[in-house]
C-alpha cells in the first residue's frame, strides 16, 4: 500500500503539503489540493483516519445540527455543506434536533458531548440560552447558518431588509391593503419570522400605512399558507389586495388557495414571497431570492478558518438577496389591473 | 466522572447489559434501554467513543449514502433513519452520491474505504455493478432502501404492484385513455420508474387497453410533471381522460398544469399519484400511499440484525401501500362527470 511519501512525490509537493491537502484543513490552493487528491486516488492511497487524527488531533469530521431535513431551506443548506465538505475530504455527521423533542435533548446531552467532530455547523437551530452554553462548552468552533446572537459566527440574509424590500415593492405598485402572512404559530423560525414581520411593519409605517397593516398568523409551510389564506381571502370586503408571505412556501400555499377561491393572481391579489424556492418559477412567483446552498458553502469556509486560527473573532456574514419580479405581483390601479409586470426575471 | 458500573447499578442491570444498551446494538428491551439511558444521563455519563470501540470493535456510527437530500422521498427516509439511530445512541454520517458526479466517485473511492462506520444504508442509490462490488468489498453490512438486486437486504414497496393498482382504479372508473407520466429522462429513479411503467402497461394490457397506453416522458419532479403536462394536455383532441403519475410530485405538477390550461380536475381529467406526499391533501390528490419514514426505521432495524448476526441471509422486505381516494379522480361517464368520489380517505 502506498504511503503519503509516494503521494507527495507523484503530486510534486512536500509531504507536509500533501498531508494538509488530504487532511482537508489548513491552507492549500485548490489546484494543489486537486493534484494531491488525484495522486492519492491513482495510487489507491486512503489516509488512515486514526493516523490522520493522531498526526493532526483532528477527526476529519464536521458535525451538522439542524431541526429538519425535509424542508426546502434546510435540505438546500445541507446540499451546500455536503458539496463543500466532500471537496475537502471531510465527513459530515448529521444531528437532527427538532425543537421540544426528547431527541433534541439527547443530541445536546449525549451526542455532542462525545466530540466526534472538529467543529459544528448549526443550521436554523434557534438554540435557547442553555443550548448555546452547551454548544460553546464543547470547546469546538461553531458556525451558525441563520443565527440569533453574537455567540457564534453567523451566515444569514438580512431578514428585516428582505421583508421591507418585499413590502416596498407592493407599495410602489400602489397597494395599501397589504397583509403579512406567516409565523406566530410554532417556535420554529420564530426569530426569523419576527425579524421579517418587523421589516414589514417598518415599511408599512414608512409608507404611512400602519393602520392598514395586518398580520395573518400561519404555519410556515405550504399547507399552512394555504389554510391561512383560505380563511383570510374568504371575506371579499376585507380582503387585502396584496400579500407579503414570510417565505415562498407560504406564498405558494396562498396562491393555491386564491385559485381555489376564484381570486385571480395578480389582478385581484398580488403575492410576493422570500426565497426563490424551486417551485417559484412554476407559480410565476415574485420573490426576494436567497441561496441557502451558497450559505452552506460559506459556512464551511468560515468554520475552516476558525479551525485554522482559533483566535479569530466571531463575525456575522450577511448574504445578498435580490428582487425577482415574475407574474404574481401587479399594479393596483383598476385601469391597469389586467396589465401584469413583464415576466422577465429582473434583478434589482 | 461516573463509570459504566455506576450507571449499571443505578439502572439495576448488569454491567454488560448497560454496555449493550449504551452501545446501541445487541438485544436489549426498549424499557431497559430507556432505563439505562436515563441513568447515564442523570449521572452525566458519556460513553467514551474510543473505549466503546475498543470494547466492541464498533464505531457506533452508521453511514448513509443517498443521491439527494432535497427531495421528499429521501428527506423522509432520512428523518426515519435519524429517529431510529438517535434512539439507539448511534451517529449518522451522511454521504451524498449524486449520479454521474465526481463527488459520487470520491464517495466510493475514498470515503467509504475509510470504513468509519459499522454498517451502511444505501437509499435509492441505484448503484451500477462496479459500485455494488465496491459496497460489498468494504466488508460491512449494507441495507438498501429501494434496491435493484439480490446483493443486499432491501426495504421497498412493490413498485410494479402500486402502479398496477393505480391504473386499475382509473379503469374501474371507466377510463380508457389513460396515460402514464414520468421517467425516461434521467438516470435517477430509472429502475423504480421502469417497474412502475411496467405495472401500468400490465394493467392496461389486462384491461384490453394496450393500444390506448401512452408513456409521457417527464422529469421526476414537480416542475418536470408540470412541463410534461403542459405539452400533453395542450392538444384537446388527443388529451387523455386520466393520468397515472409516477409519483405525487409529478401528479401535482400535472394538476397545476391542468389548472393553468383550464382543464378541470377531475371532471375533464382524473389524476392519480404514488406516495401520499405532504402536499397530496392540499391538492385533493388520489394516491397510493407509502411511508418512506417507516422504510427508514425498518432499514435501521434490519441493519442492526445483520450486525448482530453477520451470517443472517439477505432478504427483501416489501412495505405495504394503500389506495387513498381523494377528489382528483372521478368516473368517466359524461352524465356523472360532475360527480366526484367521496373525499373521505378510504383504505383498501
CSV table of N, CA and C in Angstrom, one decimal, chain B residues 86-166:
chain,number,residue,atom,x,y,z
B,86,UNK,N,-30.9,7.7,16.5
B,86,UNK,CA,-30.8,8.5,17.7
B,86,UNK,C,-31.3,7.8,18.9
B,87,UNK,N,-32.4,7.1,18.8
B,87,UNK,CA,-33.0,6.3,19.9
B,87,UNK,C,-31.9,5.3,20.4
B,88,UNK,N,-31.1,4.8,19.5
B,88,UNK,CA,-30.1,3.7,19.8
B,88,UNK,C,-28.8,4.3,20.1
B,89,UNK,N,-28.7,5.6,20.2
B,89,UNK,CA,-27.4,6.3,20.5
B,89,UNK,C,-26.3,6.2,19.4
B,90,UNK,N,-26.8,6.0,18.2
B,90,UNK,CA,-25.8,5.8,17.1
B,90,UNK,C,-25.7,7.1,16.3
B,91,UNK,N,-24.5,7.4,15.8
B,91,UNK,CA,-24.3,8.6,14.9
B,91,UNK,C,-24.7,8.2,13.5
B,92,UNK,N,-25.0,9.2,12.7
B,92,UNK,CA,-25.3,9.1,11.3
B,92,UNK,C,-24.3,9.9,10.5
B,93,UNK,N,-23.5,9.3,9.7
B,93,UNK,CA,-22.7,10.1,8.7
B,93,UNK,C,-23.2,10.0,7.4
B,94,UNK,N,-23.4,11.1,6.7
B,94,UNK,CA,-24.2,11.2,5.5
B,94,UNK,C,-23.2,11.3,4.3
B,95,UNK,N,-23.4,10.5,3.3
B,95,UNK,CA,-22.6,10.5,2.1
B,95,UNK,C,-23.5,10.8,0.9
B,96,UNK,N,-23.3,11.9,0.3
B,96,UNK,CA,-24.1,12.4,-0.8
B,96,UNK,C,-23.5,11.9,-2.1
B,97,UNK,N,-24.3,11.1,-2.8
B,97,UNK,CA,-23.7,10.4,-4.0
B,97,UNK,C,-24.6,10.7,-5.2
B,98,UNK,N,-24.6,11.9,-5.7
B,98,UNK,CA,-25.4,12.2,-6.9
B,98,UNK,C,-24.8,11.4,-8.1
B,99,UNK,N,-25.7,10.8,-8.9
B,99,UNK,CA,-25.3,10.0,-10.1
B,99,UNK,C,-24.4,10.9,-11.0
B,100,UNK,N,-23.4,10.2,-11.5
B,100,UNK,CA,-22.6,10.9,-12.6
B,100,UNK,C,-21.7,12.0,-12.2
B,101,UNK,N,-21.5,12.2,-10.9
B,101,UNK,CA,-20.7,13.3,-10.4
B,101,UNK,C,-19.3,12.8,-9.9
B,102,UNK,N,-18.3,13.7,-9.9
B,102,UNK,CA,-17.0,13.4,-9.4
B,102,UNK,C,-17.2,13.1,-7.9
B,103,UNK,N,-18.1,13.8,-7.2
B,103,UNK,CA,-18.3,13.6,-5.8
B,103,UNK,C,-18.7,12.1,-5.6
B,104,UNK,N,-19.6,11.6,-6.4
B,104,UNK,CA,-20.0,10.2,-6.3
B,104,UNK,C,-18.8,9.3,-6.4
B,105,UNK,N,-17.9,9.5,-7.3
B,105,UNK,CA,-16.8,8.7,-7.5
B,105,UNK,C,-15.9,8.7,-6.2
B,106,UNK,N,-15.8,9.9,-5.7
B,106,UNK,CA,-14.9,10.1,-4.5
B,106,UNK,C,-15.5,9.4,-3.3
B,107,UNK,N,-16.9,9.4,-3.2
B,107,UNK,CA,-17.6,8.7,-2.1
B,107,UNK,C,-17.2,7.2,-2.2
B,108,UNK,N,-17.3,6.7,-3.4
B,108,UNK,CA,-17.0,5.3,-3.5
B,108,UNK,C,-15.5,5.0,-3.3
B,109,UNK,N,-14.6,5.8,-3.9
B,109,UNK,CA,-13.2,5.6,-3.9
B,109,UNK,C,-12.5,5.8,-2.5
B,110,UNK,N,-12.9,7.0,-1.9
B,110,UNK,CA,-12.2,7.4,-0.7
B,110,UNK,C,-13.0,7.3,0.6
B,111,UNK,N,-14.2,7.9,0.6
B,111,UNK,CA,-14.9,8.0,1.9
B,111,UNK,C,-15.3,6.6,2.4
B,112,UNK,N,-15.9,5.8,1.5
B,112,UNK,CA,-16.4,4.5,2.1
B,112,UNK,C,-15.2,3.6,2.5
B,113,UNK,N,-14.1,3.8,1.8
B,113,UNK,CA,-12.9,2.9,2.1
B,113,UNK,C,-12.3,3.2,3.4
B,114,UNK,N,-12.6,4.4,4.0
B,114,UNK,CA,-12.2,4.7,5.3
B,114,UNK,C,-12.8,3.8,6.4
B,115,UNK,N,-14.0,3.3,6.1
B,115,UNK,CA,-14.8,2.4,7.0
B,115,UNK,C,-15.0,3.0,8.4
B,116,UNK,N,-15.4,4.3,8.4
B,116,UNK,CA,-15.7,4.9,9.7
B,116,UNK,C,-17.1,4.6,10.1
B,117,UNK,N,-17.6,3.4,9.9
B,117,UNK,CA,-19.0,3.1,10.2
B,117,UNK,C,-19.1,1.6,10.4
B,118,UNK,N,-20.1,1.2,11.2
B,118,UNK,CA,-20.3,-0.2,11.4
B,118,UNK,C,-21.1,-0.9,10.3
B,119,UNK,N,-21.9,-0.1,9.6
B,119,UNK,CA,-22.7,-0.6,8.5
B,119,UNK,C,-23.2,0.6,7.7
B,120,UNK,N,-23.8,0.2,6.5
B,120,UNK,CA,-24.2,1.2,5.6
B,120,UNK,C,-25.7,1.1,5.2
B,121,UNK,N,-26.4,2.2,5.0
B,121,UNK,CA,-27.7,2.2,4.5
B,121,UNK,C,-27.7,3.0,3.2
B,122,UNK,N,-28.0,2.3,2.1
B,122,UNK,CA,-28.0,3.0,0.8
B,122,UNK,C,-29.4,3.3,0.4
B,123,UNK,N,-29.7,4.6,0.2
B,123,UNK,CA,-31.1,4.9,-0.1
B,123,UNK,C,-31.3,5.4,-1.6
B,124,UNK,N,-32.1,4.6,-2.3
B,124,UNK,CA,-32.4,5.0,-3.7
B,124,UNK,C,-31.1,5.1,-4.5
B,125,UNK,N,-30.1,4.3,-4.2
B,125,UNK,CA,-28.8,4.6,-4.8
B,125,UNK,C,-28.7,4.1,-6.2
B,126,UNK,N,-29.4,3.1,-6.6
B,126,UNK,CA,-29.3,2.5,-7.9
B,126,UNK,C,-27.9,2.4,-8.4
B,127,UNK,N,-27.0,1.7,-7.6
B,127,UNK,CA,-25.6,1.6,-7.9
B,127,UNK,C,-25.4,0.7,-9.2
B,128,UNK,N,-24.3,1.0,-9.9
B,128,UNK,CA,-24.0,0.2,-11.0
B,128,UNK,C,-23.2,-1.0,-10.5
B,129,UNK,N,-22.8,-1.9,-11.4
B,129,UNK,CA,-22.2,-3.2,-10.9
B,129,UNK,C,-20.9,-2.9,-10.2
B,130,UNK,N,-20.1,-2.0,-10.8
B,130,UNK,CA,-18.9,-1.6,-10.1
B,130,UNK,C,-19.1,-1.1,-8.7
B,131,UNK,N,-20.1,-0.2,-8.6
B,131,UNK,CA,-20.4,0.4,-7.3
B,131,UNK,C,-20.9,-0.7,-6.3
B,132,UNK,N,-21.7,-1.6,-6.8
B,132,UNK,CA,-22.1,-2.7,-5.9
B,132,UNK,C,-20.9,-3.5,-5.4
B,133,UNK,N,-20.0,-3.8,-6.3
B,133,UNK,CA,-18.8,-4.5,-5.9
B,133,UNK,C,-18.1,-3.8,-4.8
B,134,UNK,N,-17.9,-2.5,-5.0
B,134,UNK,CA,-17.2,-1.7,-4.0
B,134,UNK,C,-17.9,-1.7,-2.7
B,135,UNK,N,-19.3,-1.5,-2.7
B,135,UNK,CA,-20.0,-1.5,-1.5
B,135,UNK,C,-19.8,-2.8,-0.7
B,136,UNK,N,-19.9,-3.9,-1.4
B,136,UNK,CA,-19.8,-5.2,-0.8
B,136,UNK,C,-18.4,-5.5,-0.3
B,137,UNK,N,-17.4,-5.0,-1.0
B,137,UNK,CA,-16.0,-5.3,-0.7
B,137,UNK,C,-15.6,-4.6,0.6
B,138,UNK,N,-16.4,-3.6,1.0
B,138,UNK,CA,-16.0,-2.9,2.3
B,138,UNK,C,-16.0,-3.8,3.5
B,139,UNK,N,-16.9,-4.9,3.4
B,139,UNK,CA,-16.9,-5.8,4.4
B,139,UNK,C,-17.8,-5.4,5.6
B,140,UNK,N,-18.7,-4.5,5.4
B,140,UNK,CA,-19.6,-4.1,6.4
B,140,UNK,C,-21.0,-4.4,5.9
B,141,UNK,N,-22.0,-4.7,6.7
B,141,UNK,CA,-23.3,-5.0,6.2
B,141,UNK,C,-23.9,-3.8,5.5
B,142,UNK,N,-24.7,-4.1,4.5
B,142,UNK,CA,-25.4,-3.0,3.7
B,142,UNK,C,-26.9,-3.3,3.6
B,143,UNK,N,-27.7,-2.3,3.9
B,143,UNK,CA,-29.1,-2.5,3.7
B,143,UNK,C,-29.5,-1.4,2.7
B,144,UNK,N,-30.3,-1.7,1.7
B,144,UNK,CA,-30.8,-0.7,0.7
B,144,UNK,C,-32.2,-0.4,1.0
B,145,UNK,N,-32.5,0.9,0.9
B,145,UNK,CA,-33.9,1.3,0.8
B,145,UNK,C,-34.2,1.6,-0.6
B,146,UNK,N,-35.0,0.8,-1.3
B,146,UNK,CA,-35.2,0.7,-2.7
B,146,UNK,C,-34.0,0.1,-3.3
B,147,UNK,N,-34.2,-1.1,-3.8
B,147,UNK,CA,-33.0,-1.8,-4.3
B,147,UNK,C,-33.1,-2.2,-5.7
B,148,UNK,N,-32.1,-3.0,-6.2
B,148,UNK,CA,-32.2,-3.3,-7.6
B,148,UNK,C,-31.7,-4.8,-7.8
B,149,UNK,N,-31.4,-5.5,-6.7
B,149,UNK,CA,-31.0,-6.8,-7.0
B,149,UNK,C,-31.0,-7.6,-5.7
B,150,UNK,N,-30.3,-8.7,-5.7
B,150,UNK,CA,-30.3,-9.6,-4.5
B,150,UNK,C,-29.0,-9.4,-3.7
B,151,UNK,N,-28.2,-8.4,-4.0
B,151,UNK,CA,-26.9,-8.3,-3.4
B,151,UNK,C,-27.0,-7.9,-1.9
B,152,UNK,N,-28.0,-7.1,-1.6
B,152,UNK,CA,-28.1,-6.6,-0.2
B,152,UNK,C,-29.6,-6.8,0.3
B,153,UNK,N,-29.7,-6.7,1.6
B,153,UNK,CA,-31.1,-6.7,2.1
B,153,UNK,C,-31.8,-5.4,1.7
B,154,UNK,N,-33.0,-5.5,1.3
B,154,UNK,CA,-33.7,-4.4,0.7
B,154,UNK,C,-35.0,-4.1,1.4
B,155,UNK,N,-35.4,-2.8,1.6
B,155,UNK,CA,-36.7,-2.4,2.1
B,155,UNK,C,-37.3,-1.6,0.9
B,156,UNK,N,-38.5,-1.9,0.5
B,156,UNK,CA,-39.1,-1.1,-0.6
B,156,UNK,C,-40.6,-1.5,-0.7
B,157,UNK,N,-41.3,-0.7,-1.5
B,157,UNK,CA,-42.6,-1.0,-1.8
B,157,UNK,C,-42.6,-1.8,-3.1
B,158,UNK,N,-43.7,-2.5,-3.5
B,158,UNK,CA,-43.8,-3.2,-4.7
B,158,UNK,C,-44.2,-2.3,-5.8
B,159,UNK,N,-43.2,-1.7,-6.5
B,159,UNK,CA,-43.5,-0.7,-7.5
B,159,UNK,C,-44.4,-1.1,-8.6
B,160,UNK,N,-44.1,-2.3,-9.1
B,160,UNK,CA,-45.0,-2.8,-10.2
B,160,UNK,C,-46.4,-2.9,-9.7
B,161,UNK,N,-46.6,-3.4,-8.5
B,161,UNK,CA,-48.0,-3.5,-8.0
B,161,UNK,C,-48.7,-2.2,-7.8
B,162,UNK,N,-48.0,-1.2,-7.2
B,162,UNK,CA,-48.7,0.1,-6.9
B,162,UNK,C,-49.1,0.8,-8.2
B,163,UNK,N,-48.3,0.7,-9.2
B,163,UNK,CA,-48.6,1.4,-10.5
B,163,UNK,C,-49.8,0.6,-11.1
B,164,UNK,N,-49.8,-0.7,-11.0
B,164,UNK,CA,-50.9,-1.5,-11.5
B,164,UNK,C,-52.2,-1.2,-10.8
B,165,UNK,N,-52.1,-1.1,-9.5
B,165,UNK,CA,-53.3,-0.7,-8.6
B,165,UNK,C,-53.8,0.7,-9.0
B,166,UNK,N,-52.9,1.6,-9.2
B,166,UNK,CA,-53.3,3.0,-9.6
B,166,UNK,C,-54.1,3.0,-10.9
